[in-house]
Tab-separated table of C-alpha atoms in Angstrom:
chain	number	residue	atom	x	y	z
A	489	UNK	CA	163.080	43.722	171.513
A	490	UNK	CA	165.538	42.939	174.388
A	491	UNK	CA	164.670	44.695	177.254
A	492	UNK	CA	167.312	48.202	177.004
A	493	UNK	CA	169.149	50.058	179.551
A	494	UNK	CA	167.007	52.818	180.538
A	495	UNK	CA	167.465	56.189	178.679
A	496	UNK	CA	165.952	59.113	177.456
A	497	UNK	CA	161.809	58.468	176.111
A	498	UNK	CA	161.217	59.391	172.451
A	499	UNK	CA	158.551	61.252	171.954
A	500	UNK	CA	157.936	59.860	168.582
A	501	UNK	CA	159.099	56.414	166.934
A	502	UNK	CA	162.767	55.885	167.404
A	503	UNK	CA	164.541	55.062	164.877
A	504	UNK	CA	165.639	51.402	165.220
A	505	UNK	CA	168.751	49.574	164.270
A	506	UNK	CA	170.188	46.198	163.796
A	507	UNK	CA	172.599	44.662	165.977
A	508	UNK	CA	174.132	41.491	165.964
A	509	UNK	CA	174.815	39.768	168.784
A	510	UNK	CA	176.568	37.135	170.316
A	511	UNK	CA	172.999	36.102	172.565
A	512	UNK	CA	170.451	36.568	170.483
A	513	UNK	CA	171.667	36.799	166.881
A	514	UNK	CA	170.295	40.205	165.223
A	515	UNK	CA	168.025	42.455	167.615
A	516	UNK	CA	166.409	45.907	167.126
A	517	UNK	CA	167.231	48.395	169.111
A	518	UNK	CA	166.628	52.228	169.484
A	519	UNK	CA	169.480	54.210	167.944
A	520	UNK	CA	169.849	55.977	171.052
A	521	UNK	CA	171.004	53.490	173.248
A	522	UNK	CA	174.029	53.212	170.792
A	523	UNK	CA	177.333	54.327	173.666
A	524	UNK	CA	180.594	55.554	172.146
A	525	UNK	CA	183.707	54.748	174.449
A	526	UNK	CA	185.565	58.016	174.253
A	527	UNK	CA	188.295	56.134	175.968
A	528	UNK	CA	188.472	52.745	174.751
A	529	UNK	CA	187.954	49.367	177.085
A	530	UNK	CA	191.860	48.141	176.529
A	531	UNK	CA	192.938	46.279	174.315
A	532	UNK	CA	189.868	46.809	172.120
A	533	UNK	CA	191.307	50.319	170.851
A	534	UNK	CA	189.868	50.419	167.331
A	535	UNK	CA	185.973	49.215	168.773
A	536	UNK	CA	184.272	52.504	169.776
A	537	UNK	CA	180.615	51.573	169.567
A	538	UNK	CA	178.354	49.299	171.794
A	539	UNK	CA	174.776	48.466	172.588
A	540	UNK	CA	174.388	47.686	176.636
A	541	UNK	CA	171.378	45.099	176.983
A	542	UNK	CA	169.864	42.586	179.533
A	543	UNK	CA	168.280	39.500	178.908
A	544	UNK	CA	167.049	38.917	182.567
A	545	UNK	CA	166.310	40.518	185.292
A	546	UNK	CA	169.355	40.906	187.847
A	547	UNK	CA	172.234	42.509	188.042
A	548	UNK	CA	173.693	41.398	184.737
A	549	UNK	CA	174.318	43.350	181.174
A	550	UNK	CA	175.478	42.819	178.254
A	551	UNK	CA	178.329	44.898	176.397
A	552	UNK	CA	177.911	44.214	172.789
A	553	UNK	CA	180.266	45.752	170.051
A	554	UNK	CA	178.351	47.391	167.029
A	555	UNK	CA	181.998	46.926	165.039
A	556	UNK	CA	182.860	43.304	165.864
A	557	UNK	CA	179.965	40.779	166.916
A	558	UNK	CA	182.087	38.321	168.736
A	559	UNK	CA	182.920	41.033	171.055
A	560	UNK	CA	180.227	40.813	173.826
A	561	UNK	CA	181.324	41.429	177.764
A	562	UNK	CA	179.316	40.125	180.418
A	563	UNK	CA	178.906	43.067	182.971
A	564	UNK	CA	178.314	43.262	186.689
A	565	UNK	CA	176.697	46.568	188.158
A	566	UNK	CA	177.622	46.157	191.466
A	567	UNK	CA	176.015	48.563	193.333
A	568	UNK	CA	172.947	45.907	192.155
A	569	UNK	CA	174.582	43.073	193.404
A	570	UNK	CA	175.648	44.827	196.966
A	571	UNK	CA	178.874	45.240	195.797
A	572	UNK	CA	180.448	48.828	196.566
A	573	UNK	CA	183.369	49.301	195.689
A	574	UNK	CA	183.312	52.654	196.617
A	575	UNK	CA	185.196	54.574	193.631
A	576	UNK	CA	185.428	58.030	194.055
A	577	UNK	CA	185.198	59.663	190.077
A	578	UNK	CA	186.808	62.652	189.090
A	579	UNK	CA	185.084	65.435	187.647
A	580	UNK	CA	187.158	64.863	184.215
A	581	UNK	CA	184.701	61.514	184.446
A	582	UNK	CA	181.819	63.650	184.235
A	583	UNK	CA	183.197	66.340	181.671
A	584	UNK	CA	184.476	63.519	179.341
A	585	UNK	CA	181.396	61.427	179.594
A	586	UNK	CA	179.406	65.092	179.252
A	587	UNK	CA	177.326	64.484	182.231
A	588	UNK	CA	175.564	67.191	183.972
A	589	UNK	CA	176.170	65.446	187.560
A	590	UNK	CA	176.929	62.131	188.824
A	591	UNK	CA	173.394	60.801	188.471
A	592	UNK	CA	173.402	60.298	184.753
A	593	UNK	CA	176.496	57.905	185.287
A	594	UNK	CA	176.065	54.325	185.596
A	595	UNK	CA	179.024	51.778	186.677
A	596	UNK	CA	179.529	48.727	185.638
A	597	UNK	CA	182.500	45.826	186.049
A	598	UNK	CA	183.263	43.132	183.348
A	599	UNK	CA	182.745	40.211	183.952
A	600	UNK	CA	184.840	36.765	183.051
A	601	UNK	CA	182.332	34.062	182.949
A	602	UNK	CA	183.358	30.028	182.976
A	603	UNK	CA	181.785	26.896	183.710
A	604	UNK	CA	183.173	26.308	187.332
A	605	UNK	CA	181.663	28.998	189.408
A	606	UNK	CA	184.784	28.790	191.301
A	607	UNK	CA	185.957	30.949	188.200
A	608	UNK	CA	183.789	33.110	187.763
A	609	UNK	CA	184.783	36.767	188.379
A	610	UNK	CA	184.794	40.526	188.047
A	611	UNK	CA	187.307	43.571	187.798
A	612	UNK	CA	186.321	46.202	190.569
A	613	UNK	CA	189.982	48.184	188.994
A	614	UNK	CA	188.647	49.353	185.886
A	615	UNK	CA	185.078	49.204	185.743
A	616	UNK	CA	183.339	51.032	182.526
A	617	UNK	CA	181.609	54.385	183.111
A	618	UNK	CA	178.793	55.024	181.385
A	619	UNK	CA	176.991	58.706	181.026
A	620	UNK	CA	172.978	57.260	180.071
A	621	UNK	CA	172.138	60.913	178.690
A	622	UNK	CA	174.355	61.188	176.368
A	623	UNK	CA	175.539	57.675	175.466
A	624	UNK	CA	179.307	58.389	176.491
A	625	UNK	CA	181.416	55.887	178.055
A	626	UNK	CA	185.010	54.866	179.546
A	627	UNK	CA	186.891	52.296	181.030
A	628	UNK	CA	188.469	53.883	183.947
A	629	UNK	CA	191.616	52.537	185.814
A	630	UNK	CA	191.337	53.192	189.309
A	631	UNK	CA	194.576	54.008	191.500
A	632	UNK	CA	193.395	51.870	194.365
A	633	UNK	CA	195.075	49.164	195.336
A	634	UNK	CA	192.039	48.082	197.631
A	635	UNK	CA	190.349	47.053	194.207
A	636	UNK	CA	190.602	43.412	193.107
A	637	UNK	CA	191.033	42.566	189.136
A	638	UNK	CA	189.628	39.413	190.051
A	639	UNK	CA	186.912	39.520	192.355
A	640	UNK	CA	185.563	36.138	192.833
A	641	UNK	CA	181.647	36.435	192.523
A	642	UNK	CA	181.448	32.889	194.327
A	643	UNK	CA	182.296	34.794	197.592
A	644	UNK	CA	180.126	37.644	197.116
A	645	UNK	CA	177.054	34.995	196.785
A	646	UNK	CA	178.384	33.025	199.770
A	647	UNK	CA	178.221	36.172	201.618
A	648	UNK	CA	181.963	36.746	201.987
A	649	UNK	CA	181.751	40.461	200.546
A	650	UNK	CA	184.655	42.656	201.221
A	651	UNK	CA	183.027	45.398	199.743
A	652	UNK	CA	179.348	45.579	201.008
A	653	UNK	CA	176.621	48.338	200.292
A	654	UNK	CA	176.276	50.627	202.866
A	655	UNK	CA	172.815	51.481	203.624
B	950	UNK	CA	212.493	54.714	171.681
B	951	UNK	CA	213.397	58.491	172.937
B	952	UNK	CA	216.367	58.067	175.411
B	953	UNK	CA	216.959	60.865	178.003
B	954	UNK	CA	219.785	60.546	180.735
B	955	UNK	CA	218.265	62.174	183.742
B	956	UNK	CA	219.850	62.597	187.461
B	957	UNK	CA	218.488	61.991	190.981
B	958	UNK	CA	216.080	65.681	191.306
B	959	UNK	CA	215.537	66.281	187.407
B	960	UNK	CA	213.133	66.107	184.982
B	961	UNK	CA	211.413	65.221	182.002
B	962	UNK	CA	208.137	66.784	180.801
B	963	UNK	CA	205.272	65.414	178.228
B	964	UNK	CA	203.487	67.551	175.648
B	965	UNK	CA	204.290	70.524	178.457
B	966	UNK	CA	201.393	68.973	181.258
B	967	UNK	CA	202.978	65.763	182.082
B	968	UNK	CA	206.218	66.025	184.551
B	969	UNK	CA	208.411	63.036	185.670
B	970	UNK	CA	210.988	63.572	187.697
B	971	UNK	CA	213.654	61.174	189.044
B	972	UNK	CA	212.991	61.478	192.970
B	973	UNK	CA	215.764	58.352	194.287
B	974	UNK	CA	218.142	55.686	192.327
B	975	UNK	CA	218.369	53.132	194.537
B	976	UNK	CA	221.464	50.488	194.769
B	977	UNK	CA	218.676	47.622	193.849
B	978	UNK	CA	218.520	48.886	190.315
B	979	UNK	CA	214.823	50.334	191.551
B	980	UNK	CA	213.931	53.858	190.555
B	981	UNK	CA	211.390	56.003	192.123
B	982	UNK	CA	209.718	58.729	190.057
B	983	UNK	CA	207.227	61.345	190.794
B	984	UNK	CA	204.759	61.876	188.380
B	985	UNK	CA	202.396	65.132	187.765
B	986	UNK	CA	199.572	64.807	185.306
B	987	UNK	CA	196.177	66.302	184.821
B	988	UNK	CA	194.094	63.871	186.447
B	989	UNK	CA	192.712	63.376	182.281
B	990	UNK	CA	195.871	61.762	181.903
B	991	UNK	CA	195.695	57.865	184.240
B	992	UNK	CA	198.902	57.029	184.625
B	993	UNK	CA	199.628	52.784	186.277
B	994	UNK	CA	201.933	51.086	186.190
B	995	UNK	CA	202.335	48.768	183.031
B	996	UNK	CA	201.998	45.676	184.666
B	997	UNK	CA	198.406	46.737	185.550
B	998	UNK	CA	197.756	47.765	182.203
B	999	UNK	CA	198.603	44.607	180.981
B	1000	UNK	CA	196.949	42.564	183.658
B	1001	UNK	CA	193.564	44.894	182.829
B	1002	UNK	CA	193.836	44.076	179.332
B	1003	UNK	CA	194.640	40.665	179.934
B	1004	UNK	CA	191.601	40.119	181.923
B	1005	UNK	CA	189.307	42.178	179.418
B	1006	UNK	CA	190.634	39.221	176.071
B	1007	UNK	CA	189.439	37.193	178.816
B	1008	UNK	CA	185.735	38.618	179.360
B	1009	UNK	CA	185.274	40.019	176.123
B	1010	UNK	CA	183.673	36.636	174.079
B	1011	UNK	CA	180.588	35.867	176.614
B	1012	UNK	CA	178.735	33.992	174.589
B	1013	UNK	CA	175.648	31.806	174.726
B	1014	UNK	CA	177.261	28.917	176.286
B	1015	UNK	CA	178.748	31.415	179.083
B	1016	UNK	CA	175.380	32.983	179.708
B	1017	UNK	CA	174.501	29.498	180.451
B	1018	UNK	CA	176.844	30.414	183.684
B	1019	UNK	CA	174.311	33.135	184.088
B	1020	UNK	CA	172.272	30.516	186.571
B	1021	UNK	CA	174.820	31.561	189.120
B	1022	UNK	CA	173.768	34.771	188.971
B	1023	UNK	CA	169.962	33.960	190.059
B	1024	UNK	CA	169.029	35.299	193.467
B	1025	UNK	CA	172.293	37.638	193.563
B	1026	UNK	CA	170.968	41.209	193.290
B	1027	UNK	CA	169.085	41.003	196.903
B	1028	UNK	CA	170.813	44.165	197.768
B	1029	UNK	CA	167.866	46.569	197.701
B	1030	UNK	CA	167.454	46.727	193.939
B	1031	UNK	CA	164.793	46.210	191.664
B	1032	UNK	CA	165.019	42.697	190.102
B	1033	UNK	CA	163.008	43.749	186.838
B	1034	UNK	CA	165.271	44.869	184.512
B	1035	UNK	CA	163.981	48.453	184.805
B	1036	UNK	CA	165.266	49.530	187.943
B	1037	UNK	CA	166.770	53.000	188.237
B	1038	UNK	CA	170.498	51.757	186.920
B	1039	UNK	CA	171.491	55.129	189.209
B	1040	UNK	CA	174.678	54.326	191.509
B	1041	UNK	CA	174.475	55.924	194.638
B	1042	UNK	CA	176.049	59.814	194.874
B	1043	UNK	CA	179.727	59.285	194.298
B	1044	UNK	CA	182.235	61.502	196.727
B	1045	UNK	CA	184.478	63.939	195.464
């Protein structure tokens, strides 16, 4: 089994499904790591359920659709990378995702992969929200002009990081 | 298409929680309008919409030969976090 974002421990066997992906053909994974977009990632209105997986260590994910398997988005959580870009969520975030608080929430940015590195980027404007309790997620649009659809992750490694981690 | 002929100062309002109003015609052809929502409601303009979605067609089929591109990722991450797949995923407090 592909190693899983982290949420809630079982007590007794989960109940497993089958997903295929677009890495590693069909996988088994706990039910409850399914995520429901309750507001969808655009332009992928009808596709409502994922899996979120990793298959190394980093800050990299995977965003697999459950509907269609040759939708599968690369994602970036930045805040592992030492990328913050500092969003400040409304507390509609939290009530639509059902969180109790802000700690159950987990950012992450897509990512647009390519053979030149020079290419290679992510979208600080509307990064995807995701509540770990309850398996909610959302792919906000931030009013922030500051925010980059394209940030090129060439400059980040090369240390040119407009957005570094404080502290 | 609904079309509505609204003046400089008046209004239009959405499903009774959405107001636009028509704040300034200018001589450029621009118009500026004000806009009160419930923050539920994002409202962008369109041309960010369709740059967002743009970009997600783009992202959206990562597949084994762009994980290959994955390699570029190695060593990134050095910011303090656990590089073993089971760090706490928990973003620092947010503000607000």
């Amino acid at each position: 089994m592909l190693a899983m974002l982290s949420g809630p421990t079982p007590t007794d066997a989960p109940s497993t499904i089958t997903v295929k992906t677009m890495l590693r053909g069909e996988v088994a994974v706990p039910a409850d790591h399914v995520i429901t977009f309750v507001q969808p990632v655009l332009g992928f209105d009808r596709l409502t359920t994922f899996i979120i997986y990793q298959t190394q260590s980093g800050p990299m994910y995977w965003l697999q659709s459950l509907e269609d398997p040759t939708v599968s988005f690369c994602l970036l959580a930045p805040y592992e990378a030492g990328i913050d870009p500092d969003i400040e969520l409304g507390t509609e975030d939290v009530i639509d995702l059902g969180a109790r608080d802000h700690a159950e929430l987990t950012l992450y940015t897509t990512v647009v992969l390519d053979d030149d590195p020079a290419l290679i980027r992510t979208n600080l404007r509307a990064p995807i929200l995701v509540c770990r309790r309850t398996g909610r997620a959302k792919q906000l649009v931030i009013n922030d002009t500051r925010l980059p659809v394209r940030l090129h992750l060439k400059d980040i490694k090369e240390g040119r990081n407009p957005f570094p981690r404080r502290g | 298409m609904l079309i509505l002929a609204r003046r400089t100062g008046e209004s239009i309002v959405i499903d009774g929680v959405v107001e636009v109003t028509v704040l300034e015609v200018g001589r450029n052809g621009q118009v500026r309008l004000g806009i009160q929502a419930p923050r539920s409601h994002q409202v962008y303009r369109k041309e960010l919409f369709l740059e967002i979605e743009a970009e997600n067609r783009v992202a959206a089929h990562a597949d084994a030969r762009a994980a290959r591109a994955l390699g570029f990722f190695d060593g990134m991450g050095a910011g303090g976090l656990a590089a073993d797949g089971n760090a706490d995923h928990t973003p620092p407090p947010q503000g607000g």
